[in-house]
Coordinates of C-alpha atoms and ligand atoms in Angstrom, one line a residue:
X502 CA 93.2 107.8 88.6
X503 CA 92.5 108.0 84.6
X504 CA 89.4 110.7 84.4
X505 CA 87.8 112.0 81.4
X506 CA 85.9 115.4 81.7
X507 CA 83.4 115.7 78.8
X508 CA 83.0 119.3 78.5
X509 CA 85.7 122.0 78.3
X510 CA 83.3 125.2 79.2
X511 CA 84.3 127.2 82.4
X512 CA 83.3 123.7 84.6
X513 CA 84.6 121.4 82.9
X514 CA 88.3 123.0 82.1
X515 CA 88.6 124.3 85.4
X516 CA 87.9 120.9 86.8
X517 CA 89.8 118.8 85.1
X518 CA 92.7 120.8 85.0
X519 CA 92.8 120.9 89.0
X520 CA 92.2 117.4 88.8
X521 CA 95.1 117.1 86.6
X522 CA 97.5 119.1 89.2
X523 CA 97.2 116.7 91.9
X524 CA 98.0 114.0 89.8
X525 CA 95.3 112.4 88.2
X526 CA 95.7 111.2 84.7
X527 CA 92.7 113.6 83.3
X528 CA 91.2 113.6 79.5
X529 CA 89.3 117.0 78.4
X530 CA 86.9 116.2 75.6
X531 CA 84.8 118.9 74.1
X532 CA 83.2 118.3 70.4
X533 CA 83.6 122.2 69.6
X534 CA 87.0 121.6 67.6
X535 CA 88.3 125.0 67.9
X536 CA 88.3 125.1 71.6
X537 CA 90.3 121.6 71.6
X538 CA 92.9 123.2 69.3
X539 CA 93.1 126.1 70.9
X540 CA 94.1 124.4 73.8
X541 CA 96.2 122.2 72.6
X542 CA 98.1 125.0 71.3
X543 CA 98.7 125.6 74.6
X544 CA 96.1 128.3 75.0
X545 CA 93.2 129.1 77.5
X546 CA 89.8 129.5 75.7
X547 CA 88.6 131.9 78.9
X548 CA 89.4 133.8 81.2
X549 CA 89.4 132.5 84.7
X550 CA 92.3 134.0 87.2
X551 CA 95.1 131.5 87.7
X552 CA 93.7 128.2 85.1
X553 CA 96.3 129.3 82.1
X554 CA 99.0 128.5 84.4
X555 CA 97.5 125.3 85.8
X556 CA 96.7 124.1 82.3
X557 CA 100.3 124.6 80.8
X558 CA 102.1 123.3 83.4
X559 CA 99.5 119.6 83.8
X560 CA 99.7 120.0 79.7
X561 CA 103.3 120.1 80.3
X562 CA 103.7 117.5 82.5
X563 CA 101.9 114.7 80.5
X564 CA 99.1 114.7 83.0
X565 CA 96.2 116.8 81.1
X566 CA 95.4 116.7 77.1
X567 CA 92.7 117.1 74.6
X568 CA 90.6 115.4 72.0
X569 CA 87.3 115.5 70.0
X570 CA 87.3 111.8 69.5
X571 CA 84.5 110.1 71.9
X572 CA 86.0 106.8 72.0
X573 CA 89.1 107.7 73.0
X574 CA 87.6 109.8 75.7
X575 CA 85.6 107.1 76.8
X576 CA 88.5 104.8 76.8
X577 CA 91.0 106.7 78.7
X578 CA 88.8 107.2 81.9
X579 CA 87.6 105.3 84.5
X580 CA 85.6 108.1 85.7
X581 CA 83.7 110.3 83.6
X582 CA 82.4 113.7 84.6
X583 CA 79.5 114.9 82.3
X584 CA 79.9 119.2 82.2
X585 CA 78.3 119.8 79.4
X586 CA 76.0 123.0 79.2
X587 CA 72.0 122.4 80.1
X588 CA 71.0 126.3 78.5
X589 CA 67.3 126.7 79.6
X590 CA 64.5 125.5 76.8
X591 CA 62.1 128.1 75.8
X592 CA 59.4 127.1 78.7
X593 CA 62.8 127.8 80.7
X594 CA 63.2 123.8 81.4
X595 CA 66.9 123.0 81.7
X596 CA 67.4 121.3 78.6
X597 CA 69.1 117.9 78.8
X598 CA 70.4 117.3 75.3
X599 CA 73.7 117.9 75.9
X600 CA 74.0 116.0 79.1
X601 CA 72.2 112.9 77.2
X602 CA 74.3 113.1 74.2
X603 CA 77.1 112.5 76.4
X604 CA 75.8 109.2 78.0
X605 CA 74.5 107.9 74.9
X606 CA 78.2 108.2 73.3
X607 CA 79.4 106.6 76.7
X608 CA 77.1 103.7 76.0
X609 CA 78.6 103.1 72.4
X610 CA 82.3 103.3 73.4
X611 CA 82.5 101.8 76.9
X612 CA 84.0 98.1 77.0
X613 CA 84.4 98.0 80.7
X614 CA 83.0 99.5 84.3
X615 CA 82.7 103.0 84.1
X616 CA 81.4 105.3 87.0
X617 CA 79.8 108.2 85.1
X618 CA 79.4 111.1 87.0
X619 CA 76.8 114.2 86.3
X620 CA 78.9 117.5 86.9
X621 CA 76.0 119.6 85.3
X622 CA 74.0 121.6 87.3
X623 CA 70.9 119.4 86.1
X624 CA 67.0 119.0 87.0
X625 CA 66.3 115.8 90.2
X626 CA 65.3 112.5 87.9
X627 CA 68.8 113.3 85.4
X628 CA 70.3 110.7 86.8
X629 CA 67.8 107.8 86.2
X630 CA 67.8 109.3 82.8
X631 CA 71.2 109.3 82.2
X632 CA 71.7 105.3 83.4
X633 CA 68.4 105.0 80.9
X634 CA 70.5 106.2 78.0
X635 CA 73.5 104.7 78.4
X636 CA 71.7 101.4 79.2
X637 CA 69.8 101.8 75.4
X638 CA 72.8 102.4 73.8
X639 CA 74.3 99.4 75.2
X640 CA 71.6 97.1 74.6
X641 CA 71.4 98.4 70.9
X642 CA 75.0 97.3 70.9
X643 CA 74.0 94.3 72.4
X644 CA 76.5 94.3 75.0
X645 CA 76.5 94.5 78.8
X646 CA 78.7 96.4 80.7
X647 CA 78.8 97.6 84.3
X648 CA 78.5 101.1 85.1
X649 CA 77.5 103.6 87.9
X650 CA 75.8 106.9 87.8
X651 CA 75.9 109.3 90.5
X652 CA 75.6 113.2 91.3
X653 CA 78.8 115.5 91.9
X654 CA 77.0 119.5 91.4
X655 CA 79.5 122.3 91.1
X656 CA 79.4 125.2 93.1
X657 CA 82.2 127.2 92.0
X658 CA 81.6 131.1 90.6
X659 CA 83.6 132.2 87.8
X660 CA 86.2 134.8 88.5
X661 CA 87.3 132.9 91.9
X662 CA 86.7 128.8 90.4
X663 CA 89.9 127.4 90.8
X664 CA 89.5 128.8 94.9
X665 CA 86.2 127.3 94.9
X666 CA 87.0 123.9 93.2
X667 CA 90.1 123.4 95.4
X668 CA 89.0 124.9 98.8
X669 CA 85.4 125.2 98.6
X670 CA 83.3 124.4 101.3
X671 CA 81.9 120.8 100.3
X672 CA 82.1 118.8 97.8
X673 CA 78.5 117.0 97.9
X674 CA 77.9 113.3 96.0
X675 CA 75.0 112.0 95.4
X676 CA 75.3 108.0 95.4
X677 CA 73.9 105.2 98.3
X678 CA 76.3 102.5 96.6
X679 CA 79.4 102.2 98.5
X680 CA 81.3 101.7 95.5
X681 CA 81.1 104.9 94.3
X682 CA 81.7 106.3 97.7
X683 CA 85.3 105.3 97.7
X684 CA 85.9 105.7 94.0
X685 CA 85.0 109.6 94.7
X686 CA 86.9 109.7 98.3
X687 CA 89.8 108.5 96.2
X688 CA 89.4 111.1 93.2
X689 CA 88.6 114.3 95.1
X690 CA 91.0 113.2 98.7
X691 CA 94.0 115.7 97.6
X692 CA 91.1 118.3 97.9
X693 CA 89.9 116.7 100.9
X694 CA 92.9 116.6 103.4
X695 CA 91.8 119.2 105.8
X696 CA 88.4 118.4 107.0
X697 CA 86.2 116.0 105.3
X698 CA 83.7 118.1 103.0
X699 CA 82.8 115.1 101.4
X700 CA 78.6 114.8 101.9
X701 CA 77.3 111.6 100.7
X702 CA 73.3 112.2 99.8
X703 CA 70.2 110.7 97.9
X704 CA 71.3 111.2 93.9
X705 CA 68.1 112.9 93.8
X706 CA 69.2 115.4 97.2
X707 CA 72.3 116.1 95.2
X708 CA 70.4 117.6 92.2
X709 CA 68.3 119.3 94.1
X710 CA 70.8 120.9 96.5
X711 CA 72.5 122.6 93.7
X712 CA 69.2 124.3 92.6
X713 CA 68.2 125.2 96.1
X714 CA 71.9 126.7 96.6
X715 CA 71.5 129.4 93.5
X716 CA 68.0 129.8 93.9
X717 CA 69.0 130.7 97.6
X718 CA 71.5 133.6 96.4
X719 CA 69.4 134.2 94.1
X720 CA 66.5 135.2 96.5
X721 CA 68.9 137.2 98.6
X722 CA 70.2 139.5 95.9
X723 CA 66.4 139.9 94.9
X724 CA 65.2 140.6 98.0
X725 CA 67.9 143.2 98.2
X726 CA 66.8 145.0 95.3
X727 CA 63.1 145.1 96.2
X728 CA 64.4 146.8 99.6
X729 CA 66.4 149.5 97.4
X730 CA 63.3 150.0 94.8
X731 CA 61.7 151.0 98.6
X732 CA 64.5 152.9 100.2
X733 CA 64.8 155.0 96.9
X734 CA 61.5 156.4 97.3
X735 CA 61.5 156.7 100.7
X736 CA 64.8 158.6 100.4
X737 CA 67.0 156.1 102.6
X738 CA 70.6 154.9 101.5
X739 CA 70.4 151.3 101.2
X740 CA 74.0 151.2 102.1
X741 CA 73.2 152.3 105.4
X742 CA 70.3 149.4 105.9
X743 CA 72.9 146.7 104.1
X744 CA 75.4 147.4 106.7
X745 CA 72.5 147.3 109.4
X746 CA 71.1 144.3 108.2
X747 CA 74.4 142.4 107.4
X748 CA 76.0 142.8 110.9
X749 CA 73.0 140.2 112.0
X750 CA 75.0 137.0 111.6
X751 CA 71.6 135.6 110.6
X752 CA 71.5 137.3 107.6
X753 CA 75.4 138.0 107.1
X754 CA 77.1 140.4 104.2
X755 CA 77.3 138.6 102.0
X756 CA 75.0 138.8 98.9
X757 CA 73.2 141.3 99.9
X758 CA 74.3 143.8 97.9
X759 CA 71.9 145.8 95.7
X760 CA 72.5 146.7 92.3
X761 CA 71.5 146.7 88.4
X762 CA 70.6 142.7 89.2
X763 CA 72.5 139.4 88.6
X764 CA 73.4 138.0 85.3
X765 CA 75.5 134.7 84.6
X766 CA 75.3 131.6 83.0
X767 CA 74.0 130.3 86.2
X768 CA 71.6 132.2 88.4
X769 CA 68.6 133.1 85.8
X770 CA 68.4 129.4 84.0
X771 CA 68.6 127.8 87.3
X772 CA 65.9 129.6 89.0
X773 CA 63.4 129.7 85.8
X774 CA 64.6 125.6 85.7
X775 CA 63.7 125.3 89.4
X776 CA 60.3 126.9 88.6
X777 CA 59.8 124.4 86.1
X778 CA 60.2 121.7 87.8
X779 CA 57.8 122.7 90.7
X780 CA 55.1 123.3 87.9
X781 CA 55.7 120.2 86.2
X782 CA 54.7 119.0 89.7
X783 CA 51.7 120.9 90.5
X784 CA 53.1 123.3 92.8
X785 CA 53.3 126.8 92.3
X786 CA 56.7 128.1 93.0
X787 CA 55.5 131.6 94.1
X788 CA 58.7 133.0 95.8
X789 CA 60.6 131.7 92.9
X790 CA 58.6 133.5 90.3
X791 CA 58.9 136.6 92.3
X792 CA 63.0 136.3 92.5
X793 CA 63.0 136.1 89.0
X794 CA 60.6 139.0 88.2
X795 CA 62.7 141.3 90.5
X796 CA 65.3 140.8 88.6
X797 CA 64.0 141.2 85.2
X798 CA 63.0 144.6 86.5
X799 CA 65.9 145.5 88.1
X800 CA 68.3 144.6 84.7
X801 CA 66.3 147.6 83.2
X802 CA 66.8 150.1 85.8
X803 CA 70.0 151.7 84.4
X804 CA 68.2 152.4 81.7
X805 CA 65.2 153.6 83.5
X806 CA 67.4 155.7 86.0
X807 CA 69.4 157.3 83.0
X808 CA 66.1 158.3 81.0
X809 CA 64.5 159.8 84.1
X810 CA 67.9 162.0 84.5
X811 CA 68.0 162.8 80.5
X812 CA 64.8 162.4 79.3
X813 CA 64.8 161.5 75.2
X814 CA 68.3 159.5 75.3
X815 CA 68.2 159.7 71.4
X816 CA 71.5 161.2 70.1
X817 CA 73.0 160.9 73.7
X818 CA 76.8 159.1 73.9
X819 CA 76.3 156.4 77.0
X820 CA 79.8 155.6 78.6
X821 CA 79.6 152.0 80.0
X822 CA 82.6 150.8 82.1
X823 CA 82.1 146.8 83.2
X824 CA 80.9 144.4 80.6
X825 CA 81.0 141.3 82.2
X826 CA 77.9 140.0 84.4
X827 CA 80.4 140.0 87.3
X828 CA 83.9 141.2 88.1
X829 CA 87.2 138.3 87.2
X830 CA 85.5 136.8 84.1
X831 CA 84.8 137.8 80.3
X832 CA 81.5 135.6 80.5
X833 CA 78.6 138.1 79.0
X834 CA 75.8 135.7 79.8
X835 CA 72.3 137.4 80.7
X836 CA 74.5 140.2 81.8
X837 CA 73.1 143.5 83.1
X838 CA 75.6 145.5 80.6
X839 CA 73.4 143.6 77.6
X840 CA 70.2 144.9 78.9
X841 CA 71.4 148.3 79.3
X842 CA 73.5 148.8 75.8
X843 CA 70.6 147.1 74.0
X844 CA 67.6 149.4 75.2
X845 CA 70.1 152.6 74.9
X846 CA 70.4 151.4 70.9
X847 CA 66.7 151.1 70.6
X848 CA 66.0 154.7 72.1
X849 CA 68.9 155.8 69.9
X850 CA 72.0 156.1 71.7
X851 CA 75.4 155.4 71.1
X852 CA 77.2 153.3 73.6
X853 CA 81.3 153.5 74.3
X854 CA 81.9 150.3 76.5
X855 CA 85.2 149.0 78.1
X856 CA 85.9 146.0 80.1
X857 CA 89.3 144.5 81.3
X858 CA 88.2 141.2 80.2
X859 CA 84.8 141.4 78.0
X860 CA 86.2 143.0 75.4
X861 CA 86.1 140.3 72.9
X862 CA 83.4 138.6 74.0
X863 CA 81.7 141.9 73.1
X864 CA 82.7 142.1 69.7
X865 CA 81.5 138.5 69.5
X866 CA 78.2 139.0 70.3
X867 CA 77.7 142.2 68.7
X868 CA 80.5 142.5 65.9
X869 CA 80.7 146.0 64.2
X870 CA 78.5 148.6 64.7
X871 CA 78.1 152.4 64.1
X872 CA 76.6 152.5 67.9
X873 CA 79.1 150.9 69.8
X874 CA 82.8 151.9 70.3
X875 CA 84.5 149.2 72.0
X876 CA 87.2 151.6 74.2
X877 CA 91.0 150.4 74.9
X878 CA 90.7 151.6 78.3
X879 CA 88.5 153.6 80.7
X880 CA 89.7 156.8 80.1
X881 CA 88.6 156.5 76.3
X882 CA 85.4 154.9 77.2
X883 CA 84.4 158.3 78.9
X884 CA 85.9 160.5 76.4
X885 CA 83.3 163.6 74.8
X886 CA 80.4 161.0 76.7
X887 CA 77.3 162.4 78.1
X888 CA 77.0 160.0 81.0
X889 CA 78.7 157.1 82.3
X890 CA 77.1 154.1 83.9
X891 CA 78.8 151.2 85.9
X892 CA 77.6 148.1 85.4
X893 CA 80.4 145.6 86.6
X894 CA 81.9 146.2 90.1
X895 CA 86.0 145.8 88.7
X896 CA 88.6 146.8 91.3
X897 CA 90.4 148.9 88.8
X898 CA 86.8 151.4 88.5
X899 CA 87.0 152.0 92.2
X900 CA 89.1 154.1 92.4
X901 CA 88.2 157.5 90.2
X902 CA 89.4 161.2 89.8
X903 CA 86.0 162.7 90.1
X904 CA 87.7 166.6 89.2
X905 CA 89.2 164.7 85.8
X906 CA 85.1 162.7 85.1
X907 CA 83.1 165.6 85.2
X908 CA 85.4 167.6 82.9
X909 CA 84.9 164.7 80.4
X910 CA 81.3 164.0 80.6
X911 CA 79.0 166.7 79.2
X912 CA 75.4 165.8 80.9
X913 CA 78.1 165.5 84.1
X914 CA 75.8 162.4 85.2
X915 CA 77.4 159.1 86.7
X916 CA 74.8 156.0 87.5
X917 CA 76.9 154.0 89.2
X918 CA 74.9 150.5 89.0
X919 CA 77.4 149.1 91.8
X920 CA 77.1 151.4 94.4
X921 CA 80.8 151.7 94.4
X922 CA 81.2 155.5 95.1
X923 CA 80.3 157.7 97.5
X924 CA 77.5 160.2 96.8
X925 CA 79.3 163.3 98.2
X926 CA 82.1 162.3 96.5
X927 CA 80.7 162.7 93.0
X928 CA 79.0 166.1 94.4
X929 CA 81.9 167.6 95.3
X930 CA 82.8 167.3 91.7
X931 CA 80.0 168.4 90.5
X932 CA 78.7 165.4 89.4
X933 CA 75.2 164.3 89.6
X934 CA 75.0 160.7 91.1
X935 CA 72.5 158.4 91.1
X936 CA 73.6 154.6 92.6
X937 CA 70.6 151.4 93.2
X938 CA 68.7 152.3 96.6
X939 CA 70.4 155.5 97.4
X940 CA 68.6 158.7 98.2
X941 CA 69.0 160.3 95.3
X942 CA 66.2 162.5 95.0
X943 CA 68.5 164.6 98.1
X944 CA 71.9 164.3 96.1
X945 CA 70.8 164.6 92.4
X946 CA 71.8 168.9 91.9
Ligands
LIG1268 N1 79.8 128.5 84.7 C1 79.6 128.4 86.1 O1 80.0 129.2 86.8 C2 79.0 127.1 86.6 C3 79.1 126.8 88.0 C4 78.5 125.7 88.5 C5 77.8 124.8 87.6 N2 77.7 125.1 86.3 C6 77.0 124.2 85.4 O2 77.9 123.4 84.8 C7 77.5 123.1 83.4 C8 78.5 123.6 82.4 O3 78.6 125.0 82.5 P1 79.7 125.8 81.8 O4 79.5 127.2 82.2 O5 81.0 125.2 82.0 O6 79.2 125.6 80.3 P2 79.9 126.1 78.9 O7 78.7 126.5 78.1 O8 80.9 127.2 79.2 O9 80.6 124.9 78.4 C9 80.0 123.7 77.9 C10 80.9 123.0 77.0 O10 80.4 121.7 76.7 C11 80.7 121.4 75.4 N3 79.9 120.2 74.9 C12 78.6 120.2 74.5 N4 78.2 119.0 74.1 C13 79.3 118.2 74.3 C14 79.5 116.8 74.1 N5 78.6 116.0 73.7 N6 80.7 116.3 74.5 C15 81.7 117.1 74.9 N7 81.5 118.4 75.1 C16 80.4 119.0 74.8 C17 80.5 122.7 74.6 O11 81.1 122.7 73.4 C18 81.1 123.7 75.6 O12 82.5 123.9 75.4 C19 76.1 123.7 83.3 O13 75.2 122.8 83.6 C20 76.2 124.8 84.3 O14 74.9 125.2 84.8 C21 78.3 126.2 85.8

């Protein structure tokens, strides 16, 4: 099939290139022109484990390429996924322009059918908008051509999307017209072979199954948090009540781990979106508000946790190892590591930060400064620091020579944001510990 993905963001490239590798004939069109260059040059704009070699080899092949020029993106697909970004507005309302911008350029360049297919995590009602849009532009062109809109929500997570957009669990549409049915069996039935996780649905079910999804984690690793804030003062380990709680396969392990609270391009717009949209129609979204003020809380705890331990952190040299709001990516977004450095700069603090991956992203968003050495590695992130804090679960901080840490860090103080070590460990070392929901008041010397 010829399919154009408008959008080459961490969606949008990872989609059409694994579109590409099973054949389809696949256009990326984005209108930043450095990002199409860049990847024309035959390099990856971010980093997402396993999409440089998918992209060379479809580039390769003849099956994936670039452009900034609409109607030649229009033209060369018969499908065309909108993933585009929808950043929150200031009220926190997804904000549409990019998605509409999209269909109203479809409108001016399409000469025949085109099924046009929202990708973008976007508000219930985008649909009918979009088909408005594109039906405008066409009539101020004063031309009729046929054209479909439905719903196609992405749920993969960066650092595992390839996994997720090739094996994930379903693969949800939102159309009634039968039509469009088999035009998406056809496009996504290399991904489809095993069991069918195709789930046909209301356009507007679609949208709103994406929200619900996030909002969903989002609630759980909230919820998680409020229960550490508790087990912290009532000196329990939280990791003793995850384990407890997890091995109920009602609840299950999985994101219900506590830490320094979630970041992303993803969960905070989508819940503060969702909120929005239950306002706009009359209802109070109370459990939603409360996810979302749980984890503005919890973002400043390091902080919190390293001032109660330090007191005045003016002067003080803050290691930070993990950058990124979650391990496998370099994406920075509303990440805990940004609440942190920025609150230790206010009070005065230096900050020496390393990342596998976030390192450039980091100089990016915060170019030069006298109170931030961006390390080379780990070892140098620590060196002549006062504390360290861990703010990105990466495999490679795991594993640590607790002897070797407290040699290096003066105030011999780890807040480990991850709960990735064990307390006695760090003790043993003579470390002070402090991890999210731990009983720290009994291991802190
Ligand atoms: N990042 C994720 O993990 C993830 C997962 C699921 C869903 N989503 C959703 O997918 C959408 C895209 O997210 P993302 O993280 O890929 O965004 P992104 O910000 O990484 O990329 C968006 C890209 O769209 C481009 N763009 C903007 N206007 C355009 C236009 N008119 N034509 C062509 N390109 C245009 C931008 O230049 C940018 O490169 C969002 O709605 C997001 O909520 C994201």
């Amino acid at each position: 099939m010829n399919i154009t993905v408008f959008g080459t963001g961490y969606v949008g490239l990872v989609a059409g290139a694994c579109l590409a590798e099973v054949g389809h004939q696949v256009t990326c069109m984005d209108i930043n022109p450095e990002r199409i260059q860049q990847l024309e040059r035959g390099e990856n704009p971010i980093f997402e484990p396993g999409l440089s070699a998918i992209l060379q080899q479809n580039r390769a092949a003849g099956r994936l390429r670039f452009t900034t020029h609409t109607a030649e993106a229009v033209a060369s697909g018969d499908i065309l996924f909108i993933a585009v970004g929808t950043p929150p507005d200031e009220d926190g309302t997804a904000d549409l322009r990019y998605v509409l911008n999209v269909a109203r350029s479809i409108g001016e360049h399409m000469q025949g059918y085109k099924l046009i297919v929202d990708k973008s995590t976007v508000p219930v009602g985008t649909a009918e908008k979009v088909t408005a849009t594109v039906t405008e532009a066409l009539r101020l062109r004063g031309v009729e051509h046929p054209f479909d809109v439905c719903s196609n929500p992405e749920f993969m997570k960066e650092g595992a999307a390839i996994e997720d957009f090739t094996r994930g669990a379903r693969i949800i549409v939102g159309t009634e017209n039968e039509q469009v049915k088999s035009l998406m069996r056809e496009c996504y039935a290399p991904y489809n072979r095993n069991h069918d996780k195709l789930m046909f649905m209301s356009v507007r079910a679609a949208e709103l199954t994406k929200y619900a999804a996030n909002a969903m984690l989002a609630t759980k690793i909230s919820f998680m948090n409020e229960i550490a804030c508790l087990a912290e003062r009532l000196e329990v380990d939280i990791e003793d009540v995850r384990r407890g709680i997890g091995s109920d396969p009602r609840i299950g392990y999985h994101f219900i781990y506590p830490g320094c609270g979630y970041g992303g391009s993803c969960f905070p717009k989508d819940v503060k979106a969702l909120e929005q949209t239950a306002r706009q129609l009359g209802y109070e979204p109370a459990l939603l508000g409360a996810v979302e003020a749980v984890n503005t809380r919890q973002k400043q705890t390091l902080f919190t946790k390293l001032s109660e331990q330090l007191g005045d952190l003016h002067g003080k040299t803050i290691a930070v190892w993990g950058l990124a709001f979650k391990p496998d990516t370099d994406d920075m977004r509303e990440a805990p590591s940004r609440t942190l450095m920025e609150a230790l700069w206010q009070a005065g603090a230096r900050v020496q930060a390393f990342d596998p991956e976030a390192m450039s992203e980091c100089r990016r968003l915060y170019g030069e400064r006298d109170d931030l050495m961006l390390a080379g590695d780990r070892i140098q992130a620590v060196k002549g620091a006062d504390a360290l804090v861990i703010c990105t679960e990466w495999k490679m901080f795991r594993s640590v020579d607790f002897n070797w840490l407290a040699g290096q860090l003066t105030d011999k103080l780890v807040v480990d944001g991850r709960n990735l070590y064990r307390p006695e460990a760090l003790s043993n070392a003579g470390l002070r510990y402090v991890g999210v929901g731990r009983s720290n008041l009994a291991m802190a010397q």
